[in-house]
Coordinates of N, CA and C in Angstrom, one line a residue:
M23 N 0.7 -1.3 0.1 CA -0.3 0.0 -0.1 C 0.8 1.1 -0.3
E24 N 2.3 1.0 0.1 CA 3.0 2.4 0.3 C 2.9 3.2 -0.8
D25 N 2.6 4.5 -0.7 CA 2.5 5.5 -1.3 C 1.3 5.4 -2.4
R26 N 0.1 4.7 -2.2 CA -0.9 4.8 -2.9 C -1.9 6.0 -2.3
V27 N -2.5 6.5 -3.0 CA -3.4 7.8 -2.5 C -5.2 7.1 -2.7
L28 N -5.2 7.7 -1.1 CA -6.9 7.2 -0.5 C -7.4 8.5 -0.7
L29 N -8.6 8.6 -1.1 CA -9.4 9.6 -0.8 C -10.6 9.4 0.1
I30 N -10.9 10.0 1.3 CA -12.1 9.7 1.9 C -13.0 10.9 2.1
T31 N -14.3 10.8 2.0 CA -15.1 11.8 2.2 C -15.7 11.5 3.7
G32 N -16.0 12.4 4.3 CA -16.9 12.6 5.4 C -15.9 11.9 6.6
A33 N -14.3 12.7 6.5 CA -13.0 12.0 7.0 C -12.9 12.8 8.4
S34 N -13.7 13.6 8.8 CA -13.6 14.7 10.0 C -13.7 13.9 11.1
S35 N -14.7 12.8 11.2 CA -14.5 12.3 12.6 C -15.5 10.8 12.2
G36 N -15.3 9.9 13.2 CA -16.0 8.6 13.1 C -15.4 7.4 12.3
I37 N -16.0 7.0 11.7 CA -15.6 5.9 10.8 C -14.6 6.5 9.3
G38 N -14.6 7.7 9.0 CA -13.6 8.3 8.1 C -12.4 8.5 8.7
A39 N -12.3 9.1 10.1 CA -11.2 9.5 10.4 C -10.6 8.2 11.2
A40 N -11.4 7.3 11.6 CA -10.8 6.1 11.9 C -9.8 5.6 11.0
T41 N -10.6 5.5 9.4 CA -9.9 4.7 8.5 C -8.5 5.8 8.2
A42 N -8.9 7.1 8.1 CA -7.9 7.4 7.9 C -6.3 7.3 8.7
R43 N -6.6 7.3 9.9 CA -5.3 6.8 10.7 C -4.9 5.4 10.5
A44 N -5.7 4.5 10.1 CA -5.5 3.0 10.0 C -4.5 3.1 8.6
A45 N -5.1 4.1 7.6 CA -4.8 3.8 6.1 C -3.3 4.4 6.5
A46 N -3.1 5.4 7.2 CA -1.8 6.5 7.4 C -0.6 5.2 7.9
E47 N -1.2 4.4 8.7 CA -0.2 3.5 9.2 C 0.2 2.5 8.3
K48 N -0.6 2.3 7.3 CA -0.1 1.4 6.3 C 0.5 1.9 5.1
G49 N 0.8 3.3 5.3 CA 1.6 3.7 4.1 C 1.0 4.7 2.8
Y50 N -0.6 4.9 3.2 CA -1.1 5.9 2.2 C -0.8 7.0 2.3
R51 N -0.9 7.9 1.5 CA -1.2 9.2 1.2 C -2.5 9.3 1.2
L52 N -2.9 10.3 2.0 CA -4.6 10.6 1.9 C -4.9 11.9 1.6
V53 N -6.5 12.0 0.9 CA -7.0 13.1 0.8 C -8.4 13.1 1.6
L54 N -8.2 14.1 2.6 CA -9.2 14.3 3.6 C -10.3 15.2 3.5
A55 N -11.7 14.9 3.4 CA -12.4 15.8 2.5 C -13.8 15.8 3.9
A56 N -14.1 16.8 4.0 CA -15.5 17.1 4.9 C -15.7 18.4 4.8
R57 N -16.8 19.0 5.7 CA -17.1 20.2 5.7 C -16.4 20.8 6.7
S58 N -16.2 20.2 7.7 CA -15.5 20.7 8.9 C -14.2 20.5 8.7
V59 N -13.5 21.9 8.4 CA -12.0 21.9 8.2 C -11.3 22.0 9.6
D60 N -11.7 22.5 10.2 CA -10.9 22.6 11.8 C -10.5 21.2 11.9
K61 N -11.7 20.1 12.3 CA -11.5 18.8 12.6 C -10.4 18.2 11.6
L62 N -10.7 18.5 10.3 CA -9.9 18.2 9.2 C -8.5 18.2 9.8
D63 N -7.9 19.5 9.7 CA -6.6 20.0 10.0 C -6.2 19.4 11.4
A64 N -6.9 19.4 12.2 CA -6.6 18.5 13.3 C -6.1 17.2 13.1
L65 N -6.8 16.6 12.5 CA -6.5 15.1 12.2 C -5.4 15.0 11.2
A66 N -5.4 15.9 10.2 CA -3.9 16.1 9.5 C -2.6 16.2 10.2
E67 N -2.9 17.2 11.3 CA -1.7 17.2 12.1 C -1.3 16.0 13.0
E68 N -2.3 15.4 13.4 CA -2.2 13.9 14.2 C -1.4 13.2 13.1
I69 N -2.0 13.1 11.9 CA -1.6 11.9 10.9 C 0.2 12.3 10.5
G70 N 0.4 13.6 10.5 CA 1.5 14.0 9.6 C 0.9 14.7 8.4
T71 N 1.2 16.0 8.3 CA 0.8 16.5 7.2 C 1.7 16.5 6.1
D72 N 2.8 15.8 5.9 CA 3.5 15.9 4.6 C 3.1 14.8 3.7
R73 N 2.2 13.7 4.2 CA 1.6 12.8 3.5 C -0.3 13.0 3.4
V74 N -0.6 14.3 4.0 CA -2.0 14.4 4.1 C -2.2 15.7 3.5
M75 N -3.4 15.7 2.6 CA -3.9 16.9 2.7 C -5.6 17.2 2.8
T76 N -6.1 18.3 3.2 CA -7.2 18.1 3.5 C -8.0 19.4 2.6
V77 N -9.4 19.0 2.5 CA -10.1 19.5 1.6 C -11.5 20.0 2.0
S78 N -11.9 21.0 2.2 CA -13.2 21.6 2.5 C -14.2 20.8 1.2
C79 N -15.2 20.0 1.8 CA -16.0 19.5 0.7 C -17.8 19.4 1.2
D80 N -18.3 19.9 0.5 CA -20.0 19.9 0.7 C -20.5 18.8 -0.3
V81 N -20.5 17.5 -0.2 CA -20.7 16.4 -0.7 C -21.9 16.5 -1.7
T82 N -23.0 17.6 -1.4 CA -24.0 17.8 -2.1 C -23.9 18.7 -3.3
S83 N -22.6 19.1 -3.3 CA -22.1 20.4 -4.6 C -21.0 19.5 -5.5
I84 N -21.6 19.4 -6.5 CA -20.7 19.0 -7.6 C -19.6 19.9 -8.0
D85 N -19.6 21.3 -8.1 CA -18.5 21.8 -8.0 C -17.2 21.6 -6.7
D86 N -17.9 21.3 -5.4 CA -17.1 21.2 -4.6 C -16.4 19.7 -4.6
Q87 N -17.1 18.8 -5.1 CA -16.5 17.7 -5.6 C -15.3 17.5 -6.4
Q88 N -15.7 18.2 -7.6 CA -14.7 18.1 -8.6 C -13.3 19.1 -8.2
A89 N -13.8 19.9 -7.6 CA -12.5 21.0 -7.1 C -11.8 20.1 -6.0
M90 N -12.4 19.1 -5.3 CA -11.5 18.1 -4.5 C -10.8 17.2 -5.2
V91 N -11.5 16.8 -6.4 CA -10.6 15.8 -7.0 C -9.2 16.5 -7.8
E92 N -9.8 17.7 -8.5 CA -8.5 18.4 -9.1 C -7.3 18.8 -8.1
K93 N -7.9 19.2 -6.7 CA -6.7 19.4 -5.7 C -6.2 18.2 -5.3
A94 N -6.7 17.1 -5.4 CA -6.2 15.6 -5.2 C -4.9 15.2 -6.1
L95 N -5.4 15.6 -7.3 CA -4.4 15.2 -8.4 C -3.4 16.5 -8.9
E96 N -3.7 17.4 -8.3 CA -2.6 18.4 -8.4 C -1.5 18.1 -7.2
R97 N -1.9 17.6 -6.3 CA -1.0 17.4 -5.1 C -0.2 16.1 -5.3
F98 N -1.1 14.8 -5.6 CA -0.6 13.7 -5.4 C -0.2 13.1 -6.7
G99 N -1.3 13.7 -7.8 CA -1.1 12.9 -9.2 C -1.8 11.9 -9.5
R100 N -2.5 11.2 -8.7 CA -3.2 9.8 -8.9 C -4.2 9.8 -7.8
L101 N -5.3 9.1 -8.1 CA -6.0 8.2 -6.8 C -6.0 7.0 -7.1
D102 N -5.7 5.9 -6.1 CA -5.9 4.8 -6.1 C -7.4 4.3 -5.6
A103 N -7.7 4.9 -4.4 CA -8.6 4.5 -3.9 C -9.6 5.7 -3.4
V104 N -10.8 5.4 -3.3 CA -12.0 6.3 -2.8 C -13.0 5.6 -1.9
F105 N -13.1 6.4 -0.6 CA -14.0 5.7 0.3 C -15.0 7.0 0.9
A106 N -16.3 6.4 -0.1 CA -17.5 7.5 0.0 C -18.1 7.3 1.2
N107 N -17.8 8.0 2.1 CA -18.3 7.7 3.6 C -18.9 8.5 4.2
A108 N -19.1 9.8 3.5 CA -20.2 10.6 4.0 C -21.5 10.4 4.0
G109 N -22.1 10.9 5.3 CA -23.2 10.3 5.5 C -24.0 11.0 6.8
R110 N -25.3 10.8 6.6 CA -25.9 11.4 8.0 C -27.3 10.5 8.6
G111 N -27.5 10.9 9.1 CA -28.8 10.3 9.9 C -30.2 10.8 9.7
G112 N -31.3 10.0 10.1 CA -32.5 11.0 10.0 C -33.3 11.8 11.2
S113 N -34.5 11.3 11.2 CA -35.0 12.2 12.5 C -36.0 10.9 12.7
P114 N -36.4 11.2 14.1 CA -37.6 10.1 14.6 C -38.9 10.8 13.9
G115 N -39.9 9.7 14.2 CA -41.1 10.2 14.0 C -41.5 9.4 12.9
G116 N -41.0 8.4 12.3 CA -41.4 7.5 11.2 C -42.1 8.4 10.0
F117 N -42.5 7.6 9.0 CA -43.2 8.4 7.6 C -44.0 9.4 7.9
S118 N -44.6 9.0 9.1 CA -45.9 10.0 9.2 C -45.6 11.3 10.0
G119 N -44.5 11.4 11.0 CA -44.2 12.6 11.8 C -42.8 12.8 11.7
A120 N -42.1 12.3 11.0 CA -40.5 13.0 10.8 C -40.4 14.4 10.2
D121 N -39.3 14.7 10.4 CA -39.1 16.6 10.0 C -38.4 16.3 8.4
P122 N -39.6 16.6 7.3 CA -39.0 16.5 6.1 C -37.8 17.3 5.7
E123 N -37.7 18.5 6.3 CA -36.4 19.1 5.7 C -35.1 18.1 6.3
Q124 N -35.2 17.7 7.5 CA -34.2 16.6 7.7 C -34.0 15.3 6.7
W125 N -35.2 14.7 6.5 CA -35.4 13.9 5.0 C -34.6 14.3 4.0
K126 N -34.7 15.4 3.8 CA -34.3 16.1 2.6 C -32.7 16.3 2.7
D127 N -32.2 16.9 3.9 CA -30.8 16.9 4.0 C -30.0 15.7 3.7
M128 N -30.7 14.3 4.6 CA -30.3 13.1 4.5 C -30.0 12.5 3.4
L129 N -31.2 12.6 2.4 CA -31.2 11.9 1.4 C -30.2 12.6 0.3
L130 N -30.2 13.8 0.5 CA -29.0 14.7 -0.6 C -27.7 14.4 -0.1
T131 N -27.5 13.9 0.9 CA -26.2 13.5 1.5 C -25.8 12.2 1.2
N132 N -27.0 11.4 1.6 CA -26.6 9.7 1.7 C -26.8 9.4 0.2
V133 N -27.4 9.8 -0.5 CA -27.6 9.2 -2.0 C -27.1 10.0 -3.1
Y134 N -27.7 11.6 -3.3 CA -27.3 12.3 -4.4 C -25.8 12.5 -4.3
G135 N -25.4 12.9 -2.9 CA -24.0 13.0 -2.5 C -23.4 11.9 -2.9
L136 N -23.4 10.6 -2.8 CA -22.6 9.4 -2.8 C -22.6 9.6 -4.7
G137 N -23.4 9.6 -5.3 CA -23.7 9.6 -6.7 C -22.7 10.8 -7.1
L138 N -22.6 11.9 -7.0 CA -21.8 12.9 -7.0 C -20.2 12.4 -6.7
T139 N -19.9 11.6 -5.9 CA -18.3 11.6 -5.3 C -18.3 10.2 -6.3
L140 N -19.0 9.4 -6.9 CA -18.6 8.7 -7.9 C -18.1 9.3 -9.1
Q141 N -19.4 10.2 -9.4 CA -19.0 10.8 -11.1 C -17.9 11.4 -11.0
A142 N -17.5 12.4 -9.8 CA -16.2 13.2 -9.7 C -15.1 12.1 -9.7
T143 N -14.8 11.1 -8.8 CA -13.6 10.5 -8.7 C -13.4 9.5 -9.7
L144 N -14.5 8.8 -10.6 CA -14.5 7.6 -11.5 C -13.4 7.9 -12.7
P145 N -13.3 9.1 -13.2 CA -12.4 9.0 -14.1 C -10.9 8.8 -13.7
A146 N -10.6 9.5 -12.5 CA -9.2 9.3 -11.9 C -9.0 7.9 -11.4
L147 N -9.8 7.4 -10.9 CA -9.7 6.0 -10.4 C -9.5 5.0 -11.6
K148 N -10.3 5.3 -12.8 CA -10.1 4.3 -14.0 C -8.9 4.5 -14.8
E149 N -8.2 5.7 -14.4 CA -6.9 5.6 -14.6 C -6.1 4.5 -14.2
S150 N -6.1 4.5 -12.7 CA -5.2 3.5 -11.8 C -6.0 2.3 -11.8
Q151 N -7.1 2.0 -12.6 CA -7.7 0.8 -12.1 C -8.1 0.6 -10.8
G152 N -8.7 1.6 -10.1 CA -8.5 1.8 -8.5 C -9.6 1.0 -7.7
H153 N -9.9 1.5 -6.7 CA -10.9 0.7 -5.7 C -11.8 1.8 -5.0
M154 N -13.3 1.5 -5.3 CA -14.1 2.2 -4.6 C -14.8 1.5 -3.3
L155 N -14.9 2.3 -2.3 CA -15.4 1.7 -1.2 C -16.5 2.5 -0.8
L156 N -17.6 2.1 -0.7 CA -19.0 2.8 -0.2 C -19.6 2.5 1.4
T157 N -20.0 3.5 2.1 CA -20.3 3.3 3.1 C -21.7 3.0 3.1
G158 N -22.2 1.8 3.0 CA -23.7 1.5 3.3 C -24.1 1.2 4.9
S159 N -24.9 0.3 5.2 CA -25.2 0.1 6.6 C -25.8 -1.5 6.5
A160 N -26.1 -1.9 8.0 CA -27.0 -3.0 8.2 C -28.3 -2.7 8.0
A161 N -28.5 -1.3 8.0 CA -30.0 -0.5 7.8 C -30.1 -1.2 6.3
G162 N -29.2 -1.0 5.6 CA -29.6 -1.2 4.1 C -30.1 -2.6 3.7
R163 N -29.8 -3.7 4.7 CA -30.1 -5.1 4.2 C -31.5 -5.4 5.0
A164 N -31.9 -4.7 6.0 CA -33.3 -4.7 6.7 C -34.2 -4.1 6.6
T165 N -35.2 -4.5 7.2 CA -36.6 -3.7 7.2 C -36.8 -2.9 8.5
I166 N -36.7 -1.9 8.1 CA -36.9 -1.0 9.8 C -38.3 -0.2 9.7
P167 N -39.0 -0.6 10.5 CA -40.2 0.3 10.3 C -40.0 1.7 10.5
G168 N -40.8 2.5 9.4 CA -40.8 4.0 9.5 C -39.6 4.7 9.1
S169 N -38.4 3.7 8.6 CA -37.1 4.7 8.5 C -36.6 5.2 7.4
M170 N -36.8 6.1 6.9 CA -36.1 7.0 5.8 C -34.5 6.6 5.5
Y171 N -34.1 6.7 6.9 CA -32.5 6.3 6.9 C -32.5 5.1 6.1
S172 N -33.1 3.9 6.8 CA -32.9 2.3 6.4 C -33.1 2.5 4.4
A173 N -34.1 3.5 4.3 CA -34.3 3.5 2.8 C -33.1 3.8 2.2
S174 N -32.5 5.0 2.6 CA -31.2 5.5 1.9 C -30.1 4.7 2.0
K175 N -30.2 3.9 2.7 CA -29.0 3.0 2.8 C -29.2 1.7 1.9
W176 N -30.8 1.5 1.7 CA -30.9 0.3 0.5 C -30.3 1.2 -0.8
A177 N -30.5 2.4 -0.8 CA -30.2 2.8 -2.1 C -28.6 2.9 -2.2
V178 N -28.2 3.2 -1.2 CA -26.2 3.0 -1.2 C -26.1 1.6 -1.7
T179 N -26.7 0.3 -1.2 CA -26.6 -0.9 -1.7 C -26.7 -1.2 -3.0
G180 N -28.1 -0.6 -3.4 CA -28.2 -0.7 -4.7 C -27.4 0.0 -5.7
I181 N -26.7 0.9 -5.1 CA -25.6 1.9 -6.2 C -24.4 1.4 -6.0
G182 N -23.9 0.1 -5.0 CA -23.0 -0.1 -4.9 C -23.0 -1.5 -5.7
H183 N -23.7 -2.2 -6.2 CA -24.1 -3.5 -7.0 C -24.3 -2.9 -8.4
N184 N -25.0 -1.9 -8.3 CA -25.1 -1.2 -10.0 C -23.6 -0.9 -10.5
L185 N -23.1 -0.2 -9.7 CA -21.7 0.6 -10.0 C -20.8 -0.6 -10.6
R186 N -20.6 -1.5 -9.3 CA -19.9 -3.0 -9.9 C -20.4 -3.6 -11.3
E187 N -21.4 -3.4 -11.9 CA -21.8 -4.0 -13.0 C -21.3 -3.0 -14.2
E188 N -21.1 -1.6 -13.8 CA -20.7 -0.5 -14.8 C -19.5 -0.8 -15.1
L189 N -19.1 -1.3 -13.8 CA -17.3 -1.4 -14.1 C -16.6 -2.6 -14.4
R190 N -17.4 -3.7 -14.6 CA -17.0 -4.7 -15.0 C -16.2 -4.9 -16.0
G191 N -15.2 -5.6 -16.1 CA -14.3 -5.9 -17.3 C -13.3 -4.6 -17.3
T192 N -13.3 -3.6 -16.1 CA -12.1 -2.7 -16.3 C -11.1 -2.9 -15.4
G193 N -11.2 -3.8 -14.5 CA -10.1 -4.2 -13.5 C -10.4 -3.4 -12.3
M194 N -11.5 -2.4 -12.2 CA -11.7 -1.8 -10.8 C -12.5 -2.8 -10.0
R195 N -12.1 -2.5 -8.6 CA -13.1 -2.9 -7.8 C -14.0 -2.2 -7.1
V196 N -15.2 -2.7 -6.4 CA -16.2 -2.0 -5.5 C -16.5 -2.8 -4.2
T197 N -16.5 -2.0 -3.2 CA -16.7 -2.7 -2.1 C -17.7 -2.1 -1.0
L198 N -18.6 -2.8 -0.7 CA -19.6 -2.0 0.2 C -19.3 -2.6 1.7
I199 N -19.0 -1.7 2.5 CA -18.7 -1.5 3.8 C -20.2 -1.2 4.6
E200 N -20.6 -2.3 5.5 CA -21.9 -2.3 5.7 C -22.0 -2.6 7.3
P201 N -21.8 -1.4 7.9 CA -21.6 -1.7 9.6 C -23.1 -1.6 10.2
G202 N -23.0 -2.3 11.4 CA -24.3 -2.1 12.4 C -24.2 -1.4 13.3
M203 N -24.5 -1.5 14.3 CA -24.3 -0.2 15.3 C -22.9 -0.1 15.5
V204 N -22.7 1.3 15.3 CA -21.3 2.0 15.8 C -21.3 2.9 16.5
D205 N -20.4 3.2 17.5 CA -20.3 4.2 18.6 C -19.5 5.2 17.9
T206 N -20.2 6.3 17.2 CA -19.5 7.4 16.6 C -20.3 8.7 16.9
P207 N -20.0 9.9 16.7 CA -20.5 11.0 16.8 C -21.8 10.9 15.7
F208 N -22.4 10.1 14.8 CA -23.0 10.1 14.1 C -24.5 10.2 15.1
F209 N -24.2 9.7 16.4 CA -25.5 9.3 17.3 C -25.3 10.4 18.2
D210 N -26.6 11.2 18.5 CA -26.7 12.2 19.9 C -26.3 11.4 21.1
E211 N -27.1 10.4 21.4 CA -26.7 9.4 22.5 C -25.8 8.4 22.5
R212 N -24.9 8.1 23.0 CA -24.0 6.8 22.8 C -24.7 5.7 22.7
P213 N -24.6 4.7 21.8 CA -25.5 3.5 22.0 C -24.6 2.7 23.1
S214 N -25.4 1.9 23.9 CA -25.0 0.7 24.8 C -24.1 -0.3 24.4
H215 N -24.6 -0.8 23.3 CA -24.0 -1.8 22.8 C -23.6 -1.7 21.4
A216 N -22.5 -1.3 21.1 CA -22.0 -1.1 19.7 C -20.4 -1.4 19.5
M217 N -20.3 -1.5 18.1 CA -18.9 -1.6 17.8 C -18.1 -0.4 17.9
K218 N -16.6 -0.1 17.8 CA -16.2 1.1 17.6 C -15.8 1.3 16.2
D219 N -15.4 2.7 16.0 CA -15.5 3.2 14.5 C -13.9 2.5 13.9
E220 N -13.0 2.2 15.0 CA -11.8 1.4 14.6 C -12.0 -0.1 13.8
D221 N -13.0 -0.6 14.4 CA -13.6 -2.1 13.9 C -13.8 -2.0 12.3
I222 N -14.9 -1.0 12.1 CA -15.0 -0.7 10.9 C -13.9 -0.1 9.9
A223 N -12.9 0.4 10.3 CA -11.6 1.0 9.3 C -11.3 -0.1 9.3
N224 N -10.7 -1.1 10.3 CA -10.4 -2.4 9.9 C -10.6 -3.1 8.5
A225 N -11.9 -3.3 8.7 CA -12.7 -3.7 7.6 C -12.6 -2.9 6.1
A226 N -12.2 -1.8 6.4 CA -12.1 -1.3 5.1 C -10.7 -1.7 4.6
I227 N -9.5 -1.4 5.4 CA -8.3 -1.8 5.2 C -8.2 -2.8 4.7
Y228 N -9.1 -4.1 5.6 CA -8.8 -5.4 4.8 C -9.5 -5.7 3.2
A229 N -10.4 -4.9 2.8 CA -10.7 -4.6 1.4 C -9.7 -4.3 0.5
L230 N -8.9 -3.2 1.2 CA -8.3 -2.3 0.3 C -6.9 -3.2 0.3
S231 N -6.6 -4.1 1.0 CA -5.1 -4.6 1.2 C -5.1 -6.0 0.2
Q232 N -6.4 -6.6 -0.3 CA -6.5 -7.7 -1.1 C -5.5 -7.4 -2.2
P233 N -5.2 -8.7 -3.0 CA -4.3 -8.1 -4.1 C -5.2 -8.1 -5.6
A234 N -5.0 -7.4 -6.3 CA -5.9 -6.9 -7.6 C -6.8 -7.9 -8.1
H235 N -6.6 -9.2 -7.9 CA -7.4 -10.3 -8.4 C -8.4 -10.6 -7.6
V236 N -8.6 -10.3 -6.4 CA -9.7 -10.3 -5.4 C -10.3 -9.2 -4.9
D237 N -11.7 -9.2 -5.3 CA -12.7 -8.3 -5.1 C -13.4 -8.3 -4.0
V238 N -13.4 -7.7 -2.8 CA -14.3 -7.9 -1.7 C -15.5 -7.1 -1.8
N239 N -16.8 -8.0 -2.2 CA -18.0 -7.1 -2.9 C -18.4 -6.6 -1.6
E240 N -18.7 -7.1 -0.5 CA -19.5 -6.6 0.9 C -19.1 -7.2 2.0
I241 N -18.7 -6.1 2.9 CA -18.6 -6.8 4.4 C -19.4 -6.5 5.1
L242 N -20.3 -7.3 5.5 CA -21.4 -6.9 6.6 C -20.7 -7.1 8.1
V243 N -20.7 -6.1 8.9 CA -20.0 -6.0 10.0 C -21.2 -5.6 11.3
R244 N -21.5 -6.8 12.4 CA -22.3 -6.1 13.1 C -21.9 -6.6 14.5
P245 N -22.0 -5.8 15.6 CA -21.8 -6.2 17.0 C -22.0 -7.9 17.5
T246 N -21.0 -8.4 18.2 CA -21.2 -9.4 18.9 C -22.4 -9.5 19.8
P247 N -23.8 -10.4 19.6 CA -24.7 -10.0 20.3 C -24.3 -10.2 22.2
A248 N -24.9 -9.6 22.8 CA -24.4 -9.1 24.1 C -24.7 -10.5 24.7
V249 N -23.7 -10.7 26.2 CA -24.1 -12.1 26.6 C -25.1 -11.7 27.7
E250 N -25.8 -12.9 27.3 CA -27.3 -12.7 28.6 C -26.8 -13.5 29.8

């Protein structure tokens, strides 16, 4: 993995930040993107700024995403892998009572923003026969009453499978990372029984570390059930 370039969206905290730390230990050069530049800069300082660049990016803006890729190529000359990780949760209330504006923000981030990341980064990834990782969710494989968030992650699951078919025969790889409950800033109240963000970072690094002829299609990761 030495000197390969990995771009991570939603990199300022949680799974994105944990993956950045783990990838840096493996020798990756990193492009870290998020809206929170202060957090990104602090993470870059922790990792070592000579191998890291930070980019302010709202994933719902195609201009931001294209500028992100242009800056990455100017700095490092290539992209070898992209972790499309930016996402957000929904609001309580089910389909009958949730805040529709929060729905809008969530769907634009989780679905439309993901699509823009693919569109902005795929040309560079095709040049390197690179690897695309998507943060889905165990919620994208289950039926959850009244959950628009779950529906958005079903969409991510579909995007991952459809992207793999689009890229078939190109030598590129697509991996869906599908976590169950993870203790990250994603939640307002910390879950009592959950995995750590480092656990999901380890799954991403596992997929990235496979030889070119091995395509890890999906990694579904759930916490071990509590001991009764």
